[in-house]
mmCIF file of C-alpha atoms in Angstrom:
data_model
loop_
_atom_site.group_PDB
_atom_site.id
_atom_site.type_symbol
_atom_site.label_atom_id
_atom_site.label_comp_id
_atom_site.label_asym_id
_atom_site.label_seq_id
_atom_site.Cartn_x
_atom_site.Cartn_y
_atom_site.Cartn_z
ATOM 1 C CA UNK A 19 -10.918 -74.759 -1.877
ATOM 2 C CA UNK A 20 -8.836 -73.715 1.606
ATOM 3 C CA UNK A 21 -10.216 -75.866 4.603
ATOM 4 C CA UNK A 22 -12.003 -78.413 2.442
ATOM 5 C CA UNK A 23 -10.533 -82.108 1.965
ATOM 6 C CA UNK A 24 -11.510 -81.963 -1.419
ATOM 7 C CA UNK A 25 -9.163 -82.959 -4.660
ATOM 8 C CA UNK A 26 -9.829 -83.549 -8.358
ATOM 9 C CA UNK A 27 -6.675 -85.485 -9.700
ATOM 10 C CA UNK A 28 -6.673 -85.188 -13.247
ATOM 11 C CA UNK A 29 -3.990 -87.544 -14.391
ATOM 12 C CA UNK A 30 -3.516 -89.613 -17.719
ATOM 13 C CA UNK A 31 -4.331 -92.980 -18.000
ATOM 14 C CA UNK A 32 -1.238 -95.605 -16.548
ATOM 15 C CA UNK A 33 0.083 -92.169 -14.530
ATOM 16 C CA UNK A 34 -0.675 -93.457 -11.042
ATOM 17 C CA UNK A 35 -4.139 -92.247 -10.085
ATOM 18 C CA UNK A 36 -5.575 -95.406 -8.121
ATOM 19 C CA UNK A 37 -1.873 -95.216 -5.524
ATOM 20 C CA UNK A 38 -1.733 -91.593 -5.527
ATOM 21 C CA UNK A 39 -5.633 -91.830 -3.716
ATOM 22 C CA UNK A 40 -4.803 -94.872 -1.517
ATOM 23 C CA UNK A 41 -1.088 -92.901 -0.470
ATOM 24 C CA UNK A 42 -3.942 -90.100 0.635
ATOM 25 C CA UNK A 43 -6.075 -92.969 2.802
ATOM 26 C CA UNK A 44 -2.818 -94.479 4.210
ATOM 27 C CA UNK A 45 -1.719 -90.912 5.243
ATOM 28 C CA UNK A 46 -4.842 -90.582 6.758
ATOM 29 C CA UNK A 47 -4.163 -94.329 8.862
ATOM 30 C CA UNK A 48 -0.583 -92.883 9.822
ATOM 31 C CA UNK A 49 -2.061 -89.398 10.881
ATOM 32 C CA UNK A 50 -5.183 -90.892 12.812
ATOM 33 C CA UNK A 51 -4.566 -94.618 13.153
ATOM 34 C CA UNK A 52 -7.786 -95.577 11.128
ATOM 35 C CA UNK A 53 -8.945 -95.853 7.322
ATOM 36 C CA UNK A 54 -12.576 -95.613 6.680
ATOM 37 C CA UNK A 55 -13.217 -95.447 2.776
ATOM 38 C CA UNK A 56 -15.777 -95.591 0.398
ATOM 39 C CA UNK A 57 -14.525 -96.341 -3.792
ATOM 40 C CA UNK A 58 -16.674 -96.132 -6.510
ATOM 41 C CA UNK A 59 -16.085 -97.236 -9.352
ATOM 42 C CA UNK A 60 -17.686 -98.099 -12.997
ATOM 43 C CA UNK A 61 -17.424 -101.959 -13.391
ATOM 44 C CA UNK A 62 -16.844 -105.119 -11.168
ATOM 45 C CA UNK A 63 -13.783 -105.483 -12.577
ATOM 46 C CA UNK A 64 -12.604 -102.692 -11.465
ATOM 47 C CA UNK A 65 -14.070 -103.286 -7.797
ATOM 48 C CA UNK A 66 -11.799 -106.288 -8.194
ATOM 49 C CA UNK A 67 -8.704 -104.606 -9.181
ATOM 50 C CA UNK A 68 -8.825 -101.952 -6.651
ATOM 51 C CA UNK A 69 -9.268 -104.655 -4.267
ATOM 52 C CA UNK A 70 -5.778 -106.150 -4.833
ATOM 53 C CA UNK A 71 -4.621 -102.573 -4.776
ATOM 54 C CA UNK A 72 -5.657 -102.012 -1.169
ATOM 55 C CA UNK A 73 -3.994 -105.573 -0.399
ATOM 56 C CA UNK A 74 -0.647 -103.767 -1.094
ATOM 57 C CA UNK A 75 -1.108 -101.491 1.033
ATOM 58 C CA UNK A 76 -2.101 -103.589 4.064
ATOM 59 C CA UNK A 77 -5.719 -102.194 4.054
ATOM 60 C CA UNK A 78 -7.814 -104.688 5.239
ATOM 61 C CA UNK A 79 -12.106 -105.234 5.785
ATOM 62 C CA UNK A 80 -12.527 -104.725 2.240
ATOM 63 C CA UNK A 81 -16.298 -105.024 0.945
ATOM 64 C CA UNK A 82 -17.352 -105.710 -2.302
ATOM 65 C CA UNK A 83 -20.385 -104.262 -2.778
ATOM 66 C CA UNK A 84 -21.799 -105.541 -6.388
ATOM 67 C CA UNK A 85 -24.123 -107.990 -7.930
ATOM 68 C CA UNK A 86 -21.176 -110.741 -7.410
ATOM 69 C CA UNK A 87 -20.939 -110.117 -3.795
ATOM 70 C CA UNK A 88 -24.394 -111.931 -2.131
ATOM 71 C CA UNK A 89 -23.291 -111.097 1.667
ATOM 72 C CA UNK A 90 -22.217 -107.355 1.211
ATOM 73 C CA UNK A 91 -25.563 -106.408 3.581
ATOM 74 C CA UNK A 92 -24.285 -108.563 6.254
ATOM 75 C CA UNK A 93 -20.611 -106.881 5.822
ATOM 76 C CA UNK A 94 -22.079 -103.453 6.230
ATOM 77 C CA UNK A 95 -24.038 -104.352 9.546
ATOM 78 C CA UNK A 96 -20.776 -105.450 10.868
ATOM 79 C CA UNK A 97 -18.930 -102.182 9.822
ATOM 80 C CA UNK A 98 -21.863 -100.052 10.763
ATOM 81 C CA UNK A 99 -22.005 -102.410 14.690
ATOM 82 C CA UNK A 100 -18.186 -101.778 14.541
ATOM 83 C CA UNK A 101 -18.858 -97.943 14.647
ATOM 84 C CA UNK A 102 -21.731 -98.198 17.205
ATOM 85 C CA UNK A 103 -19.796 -99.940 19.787
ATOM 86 C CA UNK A 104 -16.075 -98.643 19.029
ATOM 87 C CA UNK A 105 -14.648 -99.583 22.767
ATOM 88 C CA UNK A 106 -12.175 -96.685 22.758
ATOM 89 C CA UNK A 107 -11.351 -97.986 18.946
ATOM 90 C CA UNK A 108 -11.997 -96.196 15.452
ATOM 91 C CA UNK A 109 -12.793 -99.266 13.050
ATOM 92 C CA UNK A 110 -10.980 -99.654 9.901
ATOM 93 C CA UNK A 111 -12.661 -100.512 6.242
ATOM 94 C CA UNK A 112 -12.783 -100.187 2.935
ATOM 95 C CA UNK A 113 -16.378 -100.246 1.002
ATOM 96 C CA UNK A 114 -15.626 -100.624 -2.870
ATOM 97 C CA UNK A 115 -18.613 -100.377 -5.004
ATOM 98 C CA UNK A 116 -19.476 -99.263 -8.182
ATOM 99 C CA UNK A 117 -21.903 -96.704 -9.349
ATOM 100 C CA UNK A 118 -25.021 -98.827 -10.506
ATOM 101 C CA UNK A 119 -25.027 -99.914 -6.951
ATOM 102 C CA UNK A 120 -24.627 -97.139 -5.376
ATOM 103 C CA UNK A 121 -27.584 -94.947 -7.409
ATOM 104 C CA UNK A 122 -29.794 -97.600 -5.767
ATOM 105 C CA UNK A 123 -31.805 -95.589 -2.939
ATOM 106 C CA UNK A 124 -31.962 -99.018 -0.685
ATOM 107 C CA UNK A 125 -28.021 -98.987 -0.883
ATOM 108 C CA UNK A 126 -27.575 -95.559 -1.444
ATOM 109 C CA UNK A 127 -29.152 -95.321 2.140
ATOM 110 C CA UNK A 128 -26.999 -97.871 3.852
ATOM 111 C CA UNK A 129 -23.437 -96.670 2.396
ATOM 112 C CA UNK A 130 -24.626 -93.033 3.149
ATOM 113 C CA UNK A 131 -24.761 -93.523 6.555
ATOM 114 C CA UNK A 132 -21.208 -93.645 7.785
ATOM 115 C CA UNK A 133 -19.344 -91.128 9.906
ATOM 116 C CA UNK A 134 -19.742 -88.274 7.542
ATOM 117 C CA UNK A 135 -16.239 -86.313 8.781
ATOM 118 C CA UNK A 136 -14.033 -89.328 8.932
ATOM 119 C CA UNK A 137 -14.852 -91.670 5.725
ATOM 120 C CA UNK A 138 -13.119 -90.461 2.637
ATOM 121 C CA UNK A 139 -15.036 -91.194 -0.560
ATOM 122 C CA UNK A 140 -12.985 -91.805 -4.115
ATOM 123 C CA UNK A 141 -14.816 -91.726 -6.966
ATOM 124 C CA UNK A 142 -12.642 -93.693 -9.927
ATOM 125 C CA UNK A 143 -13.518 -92.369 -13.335
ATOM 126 C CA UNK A 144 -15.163 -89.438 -11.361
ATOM 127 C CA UNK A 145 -17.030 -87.970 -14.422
ATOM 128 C CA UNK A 146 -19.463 -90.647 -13.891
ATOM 129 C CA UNK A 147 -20.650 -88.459 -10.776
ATOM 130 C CA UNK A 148 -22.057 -86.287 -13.375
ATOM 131 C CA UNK A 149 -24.393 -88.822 -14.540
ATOM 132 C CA UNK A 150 -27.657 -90.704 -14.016
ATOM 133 C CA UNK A 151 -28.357 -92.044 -10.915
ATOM 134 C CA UNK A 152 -25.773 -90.654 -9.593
ATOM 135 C CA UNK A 153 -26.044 -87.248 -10.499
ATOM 136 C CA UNK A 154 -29.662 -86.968 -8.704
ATOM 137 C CA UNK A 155 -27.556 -87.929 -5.409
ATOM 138 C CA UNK A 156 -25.017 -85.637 -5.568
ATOM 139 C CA UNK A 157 -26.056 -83.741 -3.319
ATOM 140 C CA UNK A 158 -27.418 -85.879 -1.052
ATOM 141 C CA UNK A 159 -23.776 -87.539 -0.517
ATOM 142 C CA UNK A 160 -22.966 -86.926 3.296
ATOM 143 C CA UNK A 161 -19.161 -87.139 3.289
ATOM 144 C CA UNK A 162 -16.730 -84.253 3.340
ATOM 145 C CA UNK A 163 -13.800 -85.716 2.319
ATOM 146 C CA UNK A 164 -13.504 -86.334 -0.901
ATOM 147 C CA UNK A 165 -11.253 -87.401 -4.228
ATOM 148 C CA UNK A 166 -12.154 -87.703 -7.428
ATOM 149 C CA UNK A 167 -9.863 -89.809 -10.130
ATOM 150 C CA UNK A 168 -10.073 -88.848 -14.095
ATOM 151 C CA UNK A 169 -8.332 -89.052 -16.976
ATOM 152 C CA UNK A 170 -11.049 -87.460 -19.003
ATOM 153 C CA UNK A 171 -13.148 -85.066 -16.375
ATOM 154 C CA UNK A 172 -14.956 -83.030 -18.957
ATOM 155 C CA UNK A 173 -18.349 -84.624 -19.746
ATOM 156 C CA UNK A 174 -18.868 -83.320 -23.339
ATOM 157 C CA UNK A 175 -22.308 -81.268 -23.956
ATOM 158 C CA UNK A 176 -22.719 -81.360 -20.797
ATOM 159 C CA UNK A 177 -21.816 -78.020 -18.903
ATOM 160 C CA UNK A 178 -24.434 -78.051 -16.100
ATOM 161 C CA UNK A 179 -22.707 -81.818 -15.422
ATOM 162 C CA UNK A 180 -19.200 -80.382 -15.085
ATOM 163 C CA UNK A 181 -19.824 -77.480 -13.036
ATOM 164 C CA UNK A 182 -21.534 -79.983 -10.419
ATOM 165 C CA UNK A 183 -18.514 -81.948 -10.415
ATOM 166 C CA UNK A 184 -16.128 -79.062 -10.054
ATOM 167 C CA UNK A 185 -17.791 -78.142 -7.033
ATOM 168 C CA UNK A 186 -18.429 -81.369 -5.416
ATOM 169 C CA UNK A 187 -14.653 -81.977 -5.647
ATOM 170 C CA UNK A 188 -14.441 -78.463 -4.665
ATOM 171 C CA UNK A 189 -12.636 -76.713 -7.322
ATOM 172 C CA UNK A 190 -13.345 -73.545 -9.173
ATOM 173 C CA UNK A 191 -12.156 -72.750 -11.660
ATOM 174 C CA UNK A 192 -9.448 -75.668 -12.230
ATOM 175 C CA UNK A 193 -8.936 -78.949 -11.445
ATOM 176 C CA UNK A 194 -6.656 -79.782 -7.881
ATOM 177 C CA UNK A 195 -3.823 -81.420 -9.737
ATOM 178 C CA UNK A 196 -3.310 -82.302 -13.419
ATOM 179 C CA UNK A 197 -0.914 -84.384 -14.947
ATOM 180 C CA UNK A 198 -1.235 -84.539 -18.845
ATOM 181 C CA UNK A 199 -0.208 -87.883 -21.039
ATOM 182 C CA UNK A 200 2.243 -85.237 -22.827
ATOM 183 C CA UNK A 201 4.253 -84.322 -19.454
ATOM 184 C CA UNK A 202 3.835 -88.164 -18.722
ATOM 185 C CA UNK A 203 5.970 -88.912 -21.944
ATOM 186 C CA UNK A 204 7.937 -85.912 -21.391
ATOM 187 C CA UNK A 205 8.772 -86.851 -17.559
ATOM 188 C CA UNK A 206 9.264 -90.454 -18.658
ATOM 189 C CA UNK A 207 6.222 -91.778 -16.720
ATOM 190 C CA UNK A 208 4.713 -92.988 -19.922
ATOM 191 C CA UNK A 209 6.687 -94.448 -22.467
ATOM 192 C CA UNK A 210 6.376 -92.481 -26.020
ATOM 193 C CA UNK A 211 3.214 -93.709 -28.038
ATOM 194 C CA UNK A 212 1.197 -93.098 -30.729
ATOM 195 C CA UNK A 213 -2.564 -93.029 -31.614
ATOM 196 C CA UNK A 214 -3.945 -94.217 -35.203
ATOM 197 C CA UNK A 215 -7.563 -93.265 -35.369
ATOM 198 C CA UNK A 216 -9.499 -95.756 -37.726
ATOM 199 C CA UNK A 217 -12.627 -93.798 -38.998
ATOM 200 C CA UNK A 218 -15.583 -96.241 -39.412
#
């Protein structure tokens, strides 16, 4: 939608979803000289992965916040002293958590109370906004810009779900960008593979 920082990459899995988002953050640092993001995503291992990711590109003040992280409370006070005081100086971090934590209204609160114009959220496997917890916050989420990763956006039986999505990414009627697994094979992205469904 024109004016809005709002994209819904649809891209097949091994395509480049996760680098595409943090190119947008680091454009962002280059543009503004700050990085203030928020990742959700479905599983701590993925909270670890996308860690390492952000280590490539130099981000640094990375929080974990999941059940294997004990001092993530104490991390967010610092971030959220960082913006009180500033000194002339936009703080830098990146929050990564994933979406069991963030349905919970005690952290929900906390990690919904950033600058609402400057932090860009990225939701990883965003049809999980569509669900759940989640899905009864929606609307309560405070930040403007946003990104949404997929490879599989459409929530099956579920229309009311993907309309909600579509507009909290703020598309109408199709997705931002899409980048199918057949132009990935076609393009050479993807090397040429085949699935053999085993019916159980």
């Amino acid at each position: 939608a024109k004016g809005q920082e709002r994209l819904l990459l649809v891209m097949a899995t091994g395509t480049g979803k996760t680098i595409t988002s943090l190119n947008v953050l680091l454009e962002i640092y280059n543009k503004l000289k700050y990085y203030k993001a928020i990742i959700l995503v479905p599983t701590i291992t993925l909270v670890e992965q996308w860690a390492k990711e952000c280590k490539k590109f130099n981000f640094t003040n990375i929080v974990k916040v999941c059940s294997k992280n004990s001092k993530w409370k104490e991390e967010i006070d610092g971030i959220k002293l960082a913006e009180q005081i500033k000194n002339g100086k936009e703080p830098s971090y990146v929050i990564i958590c994933t979406y069991a934590s963030f349905a919970k209204d005690s952290i929900f609160i906390d990690l919904n109370d950033l600058p609402k114009k400057q932090v860009l959220l990225i939701a990883d496997e965003a049809h999980n906004m569509g669900s759940g917890g989640i899905r009864r916050k929606i609307n309560a989420i405070n930040y403007l810009r946003r990104i949404g990763l997929s490879a599989t956006p459409e929530r099956q039986f579920d229309e009311e779900g993907n309309i909600r999505l579509m507009d909290f990414f703020g598309c109408d009627n199709s997705y931002t960008f899409e980048y199918s697994m057949e132009e990935a094979i076609r393009k050479g992205a993807l090397c040429k593979y085949y699935y053999y469904p085993h019916l159980v």
